Amino acid sequence: MNDQNDSKQFLIYGATGYSGRLIVEAAVKAGLRPVVAGRDSTKVAALSEKFGLESSVFSVDDRTALQEQVRKAGCVVNAAGPFFATAEPIIDMCISESAHYIDITGELSVFAYAGEKSEDAIAADVMLMPGAGWDVVPTDCLALHTARRAQNPLQLRLGAYHVNSVPSRGSLRSGQLIRDFTVVRRDGELVKVDDPTAMHDFRFHGETISCHLIGLADVVTAWQSTGVPNIEVYMGREEAGFTLPEGGIDAMAEGPTEEELAKVQSMAVAEITDASGKVYTSMIETHTGGYTYTALAIVDIARRILDGSYTVGFQAPASAYGASLATDIGATITDLS
């Protein structure tokens, strides 16, 4: 426990984006008063006025402005993608100014960078936690829960599945980065897959879904949380009639409507194989869809940090808070076999 953040602010950078606004709304509903920040002065002012919140306008490329704002913060939430462009300068400044860092990315390069900075974060008494939303809170907690069922877990296969999913523009842009770099973990080492056409069948509510191998950040976070040396991550998606418009990503709506969000089912299955070849299977289903759950998870973790509950250095959600974190936020874990 640490009281260093009692008088510190809760800063949300990228607050005017689709996910950023959901996080702000969830924070206000939870009784928190975050500082909303971003680059667009008009959008930041409108969001600030709507909720009566303090605001700040700056770019992460402006080191002086970034330092001024991070210095006031006990916890910085980065909701501004693409994260390869925003995470590194914010992480560096958080370490320099002793502020905790969390974000909503699934981009592997960010997790790798946070891991490289872990010792510096420990020295600064702060936590670095990329992937504090649906990517990767439910899957990380599920991985730890399932791994604990086996005495000597050697392999983890994770399959995520979203039903009636409508992606946001930001998710599609990040998804392109993820698809371009698919990796698995083999004997504790990350290995790039040159031909990522592999598929694996998972059972979701009795239905077999063939999921595609994908380079999600669980190959890093599940290793951090469980120590399982062989990890593969897969994705299945049933989209709600979504098709990319003729003008591409820039021509689509910023994100799903409230009605579309309410229809989404988000779940994941973990398969752990132990040294004897026995397979343990568990499933998690969040009580809300991915975008809504992301906002709830970010706010829950930020509140914990501001209350002094954190583990210093680079952390995955379950390595910091245990397998129960996901269910505390709103999810159900079921052991299938």
PDB file of N, CA, C and O in Angstrom, residues 11-17 35-47 55-63 65-66 69 77-87 89-90 169 173 254:
ATOM      1  N   LEU A  11      -5.777  11.170 -14.802  1.00  0.00           N
ATOM      2  CA  LEU A  11      -5.731  11.785 -16.127  1.00  0.00           C
ATOM      3  C   LEU A  11      -6.089  10.764 -17.204  1.00  0.00           C
ATOM      4  O   LEU A  11      -5.530   9.662 -17.223  1.00  0.00           O
ATOM      5  N   ILE A  12      -7.005  11.134 -18.088  1.00  0.00           N
ATOM      6  CA  ILE A  12      -7.357  10.287 -19.230  1.00  0.00           C
ATOM      7  C   ILE A  12      -6.915  11.000 -20.499  1.00  0.00           C
ATOM      8  O   ILE A  12      -7.497  12.036 -20.870  1.00  0.00           O
ATOM      9  N   TYR A  13      -5.883  10.469 -21.157  1.00  0.00           N
ATOM     10  CA  TYR A  13      -5.426  11.052 -22.418  1.00  0.00           C
ATOM     11  C   TYR A  13      -6.077  10.290 -23.569  1.00  0.00           C
ATOM     12  O   TYR A  13      -6.141   9.060 -23.562  1.00  0.00           O
ATOM     13  N   GLY A  14      -6.549  11.038 -24.577  1.00  0.00           N
ATOM     14  CA  GLY A  14      -7.351  10.418 -25.622  1.00  0.00           C
ATOM     15  C   GLY A  14      -8.799  10.302 -25.190  1.00  0.00           C
ATOM     16  O   GLY A  14      -9.547   9.450 -25.670  1.00  0.00           O
ATOM     17  N   ALA A  15      -9.218  11.186 -24.286  1.00  0.00           N
ATOM     18  CA  ALA A  15     -10.548  11.101 -23.683  1.00  0.00           C
ATOM     19  C   ALA A  15     -11.672  11.364 -24.674  1.00  0.00           C
ATOM     20  O   ALA A  15     -12.815  10.960 -24.433  1.00  0.00           O
ATOM     21  N   THR A  16     -11.381  12.017 -25.794  1.00  0.00           N
ATOM     22  CA  THR A  16     -12.444  12.364 -26.741  1.00  0.00           C
ATOM     23  C   THR A  16     -12.650  11.298 -27.817  1.00  0.00           C
ATOM     24  O   THR A  16     -13.558  11.423 -28.639  1.00  0.00           O
ATOM     25  N   GLY A  17     -11.828  10.256 -27.821  1.00  0.00           N
ATOM     26  CA  GLY A  17     -12.033   9.161 -28.758  1.00  0.00           C
ATOM     27  C   GLY A  17     -13.203   8.291 -28.334  1.00  0.00           C
ATOM     28  O   GLY A  17     -13.803   8.483 -27.263  1.00  0.00           O
ATOM     29  N   VAL A  35      -9.317  14.124 -15.087  1.00  0.00           N
ATOM     30  CA  VAL A  35      -8.962  15.211 -15.996  1.00  0.00           C
ATOM     31  C   VAL A  35      -9.023  14.660 -17.408  1.00  0.00           C
ATOM     32  O   VAL A  35      -8.407  13.633 -17.703  1.00  0.00           O
ATOM     33  N   VAL A  36      -9.793  15.289 -18.279  1.00  0.00           N
ATOM     34  CA  VAL A  36      -9.927  14.812 -19.658  1.00  0.00           C
ATOM     35  C   VAL A  36      -8.926  15.561 -20.524  1.00  0.00           C
ATOM     36  O   VAL A  36      -8.815  16.785 -20.456  1.00  0.00           O
ATOM     37  N   ALA A  37      -8.191  14.812 -21.337  1.00  0.00           N
ATOM     38  CA  ALA A  37      -7.110  15.417 -22.107  1.00  0.00           C
ATOM     39  C   ALA A  37      -7.054  14.842 -23.504  1.00  0.00           C
ATOM     40  O   ALA A  37      -7.472  13.707 -23.753  1.00  0.00           O
ATOM     41  N   GLY A  38      -6.519  15.630 -24.414  1.00  0.00           N
ATOM     42  CA  GLY A  38      -6.347  15.209 -25.798  1.00  0.00           C
ATOM     43  C   GLY A  38      -5.764  16.341 -26.610  1.00  0.00           C
ATOM     44  O   GLY A  38      -5.396  17.398 -26.060  1.00  0.00           O
ATOM     45  N   ARG A  39      -5.711  16.143 -27.920  1.00  0.00           N
ATOM     46  CA  ARG A  39      -5.076  17.139 -28.788  1.00  0.00           C
ATOM     47  C   ARG A  39      -6.056  18.143 -29.374  1.00  0.00           C
ATOM     48  O   ARG A  39      -5.666  19.236 -29.769  1.00  0.00           O
ATOM     49  N   ASP A  40      -7.335  17.763 -29.492  1.00  0.00           N
ATOM     50  CA  ASP A  40      -8.329  18.602 -30.161  1.00  0.00           C
ATOM     51  C   ASP A  40      -9.013  19.496 -29.125  1.00  0.00           C
ATOM     52  O   ASP A  40      -9.815  19.029 -28.314  1.00  0.00           O
ATOM     53  N   SER A  41      -8.708  20.779 -29.157  1.00  0.00           N
ATOM     54  CA  SER A  41      -9.216  21.696 -28.135  1.00  0.00           C
ATOM     55  C   SER A  41     -10.744  21.781 -28.134  1.00  0.00           C
ATOM     56  O   SER A  41     -11.365  21.875 -27.069  1.00  0.00           O
ATOM     57  N   THR A  42     -11.352  21.734 -29.316  1.00  0.00           N
ATOM     58  CA  THR A  42     -12.816  21.835 -29.404  1.00  0.00           C
ATOM     59  C   THR A  42     -13.481  20.622 -28.769  1.00  0.00           C
ATOM     60  O   THR A  42     -14.422  20.748 -27.971  1.00  0.00           O
ATOM     61  N   LYS A  43     -12.991  19.428 -29.102  1.00  0.00           N
ATOM     62  CA  LYS A  43     -13.581  18.205 -28.555  1.00  0.00           C
ATOM     63  C   LYS A  43     -13.329  18.081 -27.060  1.00  0.00           C
ATOM     64  O   LYS A  43     -14.206  17.667 -26.297  1.00  0.00           O
ATOM     65  N   VAL A  44     -12.120  18.443 -26.627  1.00  0.00           N
ATOM     66  CA  VAL A  44     -11.807  18.372 -25.198  1.00  0.00           C
ATOM     67  C   VAL A  44     -12.696  19.332 -24.416  1.00  0.00           C
ATOM     68  O   VAL A  44     -13.237  18.971 -23.356  1.00  0.00           O
ATOM     69  N   ALA A  45     -12.893  20.545 -24.930  1.00  0.00           N
ATOM     70  CA  ALA A  45     -13.732  21.531 -24.245  1.00  0.00           C
ATOM     71  C   ALA A  45     -15.175  21.050 -24.139  1.00  0.00           C
ATOM     72  O   ALA A  45     -15.826  21.228 -23.092  1.00  0.00           O
ATOM     73  N   ALA A  46     -15.681  20.449 -25.207  1.00  0.00           N
ATOM     74  CA  ALA A  46     -17.059  19.954 -25.195  1.00  0.00           C
ATOM     75  C   ALA A  46     -17.240  18.836 -24.173  1.00  0.00           C
ATOM     76  O   ALA A  46     -18.238  18.797 -23.439  1.00  0.00           O
ATOM     77  N   LEU A  47     -16.270  17.923 -24.110  1.00  0.00           N
ATOM     78  CA  LEU A  47     -16.355  16.817 -23.158  1.00  0.00           C
ATOM     79  C   LEU A  47     -16.232  17.331 -21.729  1.00  0.00           C
ATOM     80  O   LEU A  47     -16.954  16.893 -20.824  1.00  0.00           O
ATOM     81  N   SER A  55      -9.879  19.954 -17.672  1.00  0.00           N
ATOM     82  CA  SER A  55      -9.398  19.493 -18.975  1.00  0.00           C
ATOM     83  C   SER A  55      -8.001  20.011 -19.256  1.00  0.00           C
ATOM     84  O   SER A  55      -7.529  20.964 -18.628  1.00  0.00           O
ATOM     85  N   SER A  56      -7.364  19.381 -20.231  1.00  0.00           N
ATOM     86  CA  SER A  56      -6.045  19.815 -20.683  1.00  0.00           C
ATOM     87  C   SER A  56      -5.886  19.446 -22.149  1.00  0.00           C
ATOM     88  O   SER A  56      -6.311  18.366 -22.567  1.00  0.00           O
ATOM     89  N   VAL A  57      -5.295  20.337 -22.916  1.00  0.00           N
ATOM     90  CA  VAL A  57      -5.069  20.107 -24.342  1.00  0.00           C
ATOM     91  C   VAL A  57      -3.572  20.107 -24.605  1.00  0.00           C
ATOM     92  O   VAL A  57      -2.890  21.097 -24.326  1.00  0.00           O
ATOM     93  N   PHE A  58      -3.064  18.988 -25.094  1.00  0.00           N
ATOM     94  CA  PHE A  58      -1.641  18.901 -25.420  1.00  0.00           C
ATOM     95  C   PHE A  58      -1.395  17.668 -26.281  1.00  0.00           C
ATOM     96  O   PHE A  58      -2.229  16.768 -26.366  1.00  0.00           O
ATOM     97  N   SER A  59      -0.252  17.643 -26.913  1.00  0.00           N
ATOM     98  CA  SER A  59       0.208  16.490 -27.682  1.00  0.00           C
ATOM     99  C   SER A  59       1.312  15.791 -26.898  1.00  0.00           C
ATOM    100  O   SER A  59       2.100  16.446 -26.205  1.00  0.00           O
ATOM    101  N   VAL A  60       1.390  14.471 -27.026  1.00  0.00           N
ATOM    102  CA  VAL A  60       2.462  13.748 -26.343  1.00  0.00           C
ATOM    103  C   VAL A  60       3.826  14.116 -26.916  1.00  0.00           C
ATOM    104  O   VAL A  60       4.857  13.830 -26.291  1.00  0.00           O
ATOM    105  N   ASP A  61       3.839  14.728 -28.087  1.00  0.00           N
ATOM    106  CA  ASP A  61       5.099  15.177 -28.678  1.00  0.00           C
ATOM    107  C   ASP A  61       5.632  16.442 -28.016  1.00  0.00           C
ATOM    108  O   ASP A  61       6.805  16.795 -28.185  1.00  0.00           O
ATOM    109  N   ASP A  62       4.771  17.132 -27.268  1.00  0.00           N
ATOM    110  CA  ASP A  62       5.173  18.339 -26.537  1.00  0.00           C
ATOM    111  C   ASP A  62       5.627  17.901 -25.150  1.00  0.00           C
ATOM    112  O   ASP A  62       4.827  17.767 -24.219  1.00  0.00           O
ATOM    113  N   ARG A  63       6.914  17.686 -25.004  1.00  0.00           N
ATOM    114  CA  ARG A  63       7.445  17.104 -23.773  1.00  0.00           C
ATOM    115  C   ARG A  63       7.164  17.987 -22.550  1.00  0.00           C
ATOM    116  O   ARG A  63       6.851  17.485 -21.468  1.00  0.00           O
ATOM    117  N   ALA A  65       4.638  20.131 -22.025  1.00  0.00           N
ATOM    118  CA  ALA A  65       3.222  20.040 -21.647  1.00  0.00           C
ATOM    119  C   ALA A  65       2.907  18.670 -21.058  1.00  0.00           C
ATOM    120  O   ALA A  65       2.166  18.560 -20.075  1.00  0.00           O
ATOM    121  N   LEU A  66       3.470  17.623 -21.664  1.00  0.00           N
ATOM    122  CA  LEU A  66       3.252  16.268 -21.155  1.00  0.00           C
ATOM    123  C   LEU A  66       3.776  16.155 -19.725  1.00  0.00           C
ATOM    124  O   LEU A  66       3.096  15.608 -18.843  1.00  0.00           O
ATOM    125  N   GLN A  69       1.492  17.880 -17.111  1.00  0.00           N
ATOM    126  CA  GLN A  69       0.249  17.185 -16.786  1.00  0.00           C
ATOM    127  C   GLN A  69       0.491  15.874 -16.043  1.00  0.00           C
ATOM    128  O   GLN A  69      -0.219  15.543 -15.094  1.00  0.00           O
ATOM    129  N   VAL A  77      -4.252   7.256 -17.730  1.00  0.00           N
ATOM    130  CA  VAL A  77      -4.891   6.307 -18.633  1.00  0.00           C
ATOM    131  C   VAL A  77      -4.652   6.781 -20.057  1.00  0.00           C
ATOM    132  O   VAL A  77      -5.028   7.905 -20.408  1.00  0.00           O
ATOM    133  N   ASN A  78      -4.042   5.942 -20.863  1.00  0.00           N
ATOM    134  CA  ASN A  78      -3.812   6.271 -22.271  1.00  0.00           C
ATOM    135  C   ASN A  78      -4.865   5.569 -23.110  1.00  0.00           C
ATOM    136  O   ASN A  78      -4.873   4.346 -23.224  1.00  0.00           O
ATOM    137  N   ALA A  79      -5.772   6.354 -23.703  1.00  0.00           N
ATOM    138  CA  ALA A  79      -6.803   5.817 -24.581  1.00  0.00           C
ATOM    139  C   ALA A  79      -6.619   6.312 -26.011  1.00  0.00           C
ATOM    140  O   ALA A  79      -7.541   6.242 -26.815  1.00  0.00           O
ATOM    141  N   ALA A  80      -5.428   6.802 -26.323  1.00  0.00           N
ATOM    142  CA  ALA A  80      -5.163   7.425 -27.621  1.00  0.00           C
ATOM    143  C   ALA A  80      -4.335   6.507 -28.503  1.00  0.00           C
ATOM    144  O   ALA A  80      -3.127   6.392 -28.325  1.00  0.00           O
ATOM    145  N   GLY A  81      -5.004   5.847 -29.434  1.00  0.00           N
ATOM    146  CA  GLY A  81      -4.291   5.031 -30.388  1.00  0.00           C
ATOM    147  C   GLY A  81      -4.012   5.814 -31.669  1.00  0.00           C
ATOM    148  O   GLY A  81      -4.539   6.926 -31.850  1.00  0.00           O
ATOM    149  N   PRO A  82      -3.180   5.251 -32.571  1.00  0.00           N
ATOM    150  CA  PRO A  82      -2.451   3.989 -32.391  1.00  0.00           C
ATOM    151  C   PRO A  82      -1.398   4.127 -31.300  1.00  0.00           C
ATOM    152  O   PRO A  82      -0.698   5.133 -31.205  1.00  0.00           O
ATOM    153  N   PHE A  83      -1.282   3.109 -30.483  1.00  0.00           N
ATOM    154  CA  PHE A  83      -0.520   3.211 -29.250  1.00  0.00           C
ATOM    155  C   PHE A  83       0.988   3.150 -29.470  1.00  0.00           C
ATOM    156  O   PHE A  83       1.747   3.591 -28.601  1.00  0.00           O
ATOM    157  N   PHE A  84       1.418   2.650 -30.620  1.00  0.00           N
ATOM    158  CA  PHE A  84       2.857   2.678 -30.884  1.00  0.00           C
ATOM    159  C   PHE A  84       3.368   4.109 -30.945  1.00  0.00           C
ATOM    160  O   PHE A  84       4.552   4.375 -30.729  1.00  0.00           O
ATOM    161  N   ALA A  85       2.459   5.062 -31.200  1.00  0.00           N
ATOM    162  CA  ALA A  85       2.852   6.467 -31.304  1.00  0.00           C
ATOM    163  C   ALA A  85       2.701   7.217 -29.994  1.00  0.00           C
ATOM    164  O   ALA A  85       3.328   8.267 -29.813  1.00  0.00           O
ATOM    165  N   THR A  86       1.890   6.728 -29.072  1.00  0.00           N
ATOM    166  CA  THR A  86       1.610   7.492 -27.850  1.00  0.00           C
ATOM    167  C   THR A  86       2.144   6.837 -26.582  1.00  0.00           C
ATOM    168  O   THR A  86       2.436   7.533 -25.601  1.00  0.00           O
ATOM    169  N   ALA A  87       2.267   5.513 -26.565  1.00  0.00           N
ATOM    170  CA  ALA A  87       2.589   4.826 -25.311  1.00  0.00           C
ATOM    171  C   ALA A  87       3.995   5.136 -24.802  1.00  0.00           C
ATOM    172  O   ALA A  87       4.183   5.413 -23.610  1.00  0.00           O
ATOM    173  N   PRO A  89       6.252   7.717 -25.143  1.00  0.00           N
ATOM    174  CA  PRO A  89       6.516   8.983 -24.445  1.00  0.00           C
ATOM    175  C   PRO A  89       5.742   9.115 -23.136  1.00  0.00           C
ATOM    176  O   PRO A  89       6.252   9.684 -22.163  1.00  0.00           O
ATOM    177  N   ILE A  90       4.521   8.574 -23.084  1.00  0.00           N
ATOM    178  CA  ILE A  90       3.753   8.672 -21.839  1.00  0.00           C
ATOM    179  C   ILE A  90       4.352   7.755 -20.775  1.00  0.00           C
ATOM    180  O   ILE A  90       4.487   8.145 -19.606  1.00  0.00           O
ATOM    181  N   ARG A 169     -13.416   2.496 -35.250  1.00  0.00           N
ATOM    182  CA  ARG A 169     -12.325   2.817 -36.171  1.00  0.00           C
ATOM    183  C   ARG A 169     -10.979   2.521 -35.537  1.00  0.00           C
ATOM    184  O   ARG A 169     -10.072   1.982 -36.169  1.00  0.00           O
ATOM    185  N   ARG A 173      -7.903  -0.090 -36.798  1.00  0.00           N
ATOM    186  CA  ARG A 173      -6.529   0.345 -37.076  1.00  0.00           C
ATOM    187  C   ARG A 173      -5.531  -0.465 -36.249  1.00  0.00           C
ATOM    188  O   ARG A 173      -4.494  -0.901 -36.755  1.00  0.00           O
ATOM    189  N   GLU A 254     -17.621   6.138 -35.998  1.00  0.00           N
ATOM    190  CA  GLU A 254     -16.509   6.062 -35.053  1.00  0.00           C
ATOM    191  C   GLU A 254     -16.554   4.788 -34.227  1.00  0.00           C
ATOM    192  O   GLU A 254     -15.521   4.227 -33.868  1.00  0.00           O
TER     193      GLU A 254
END
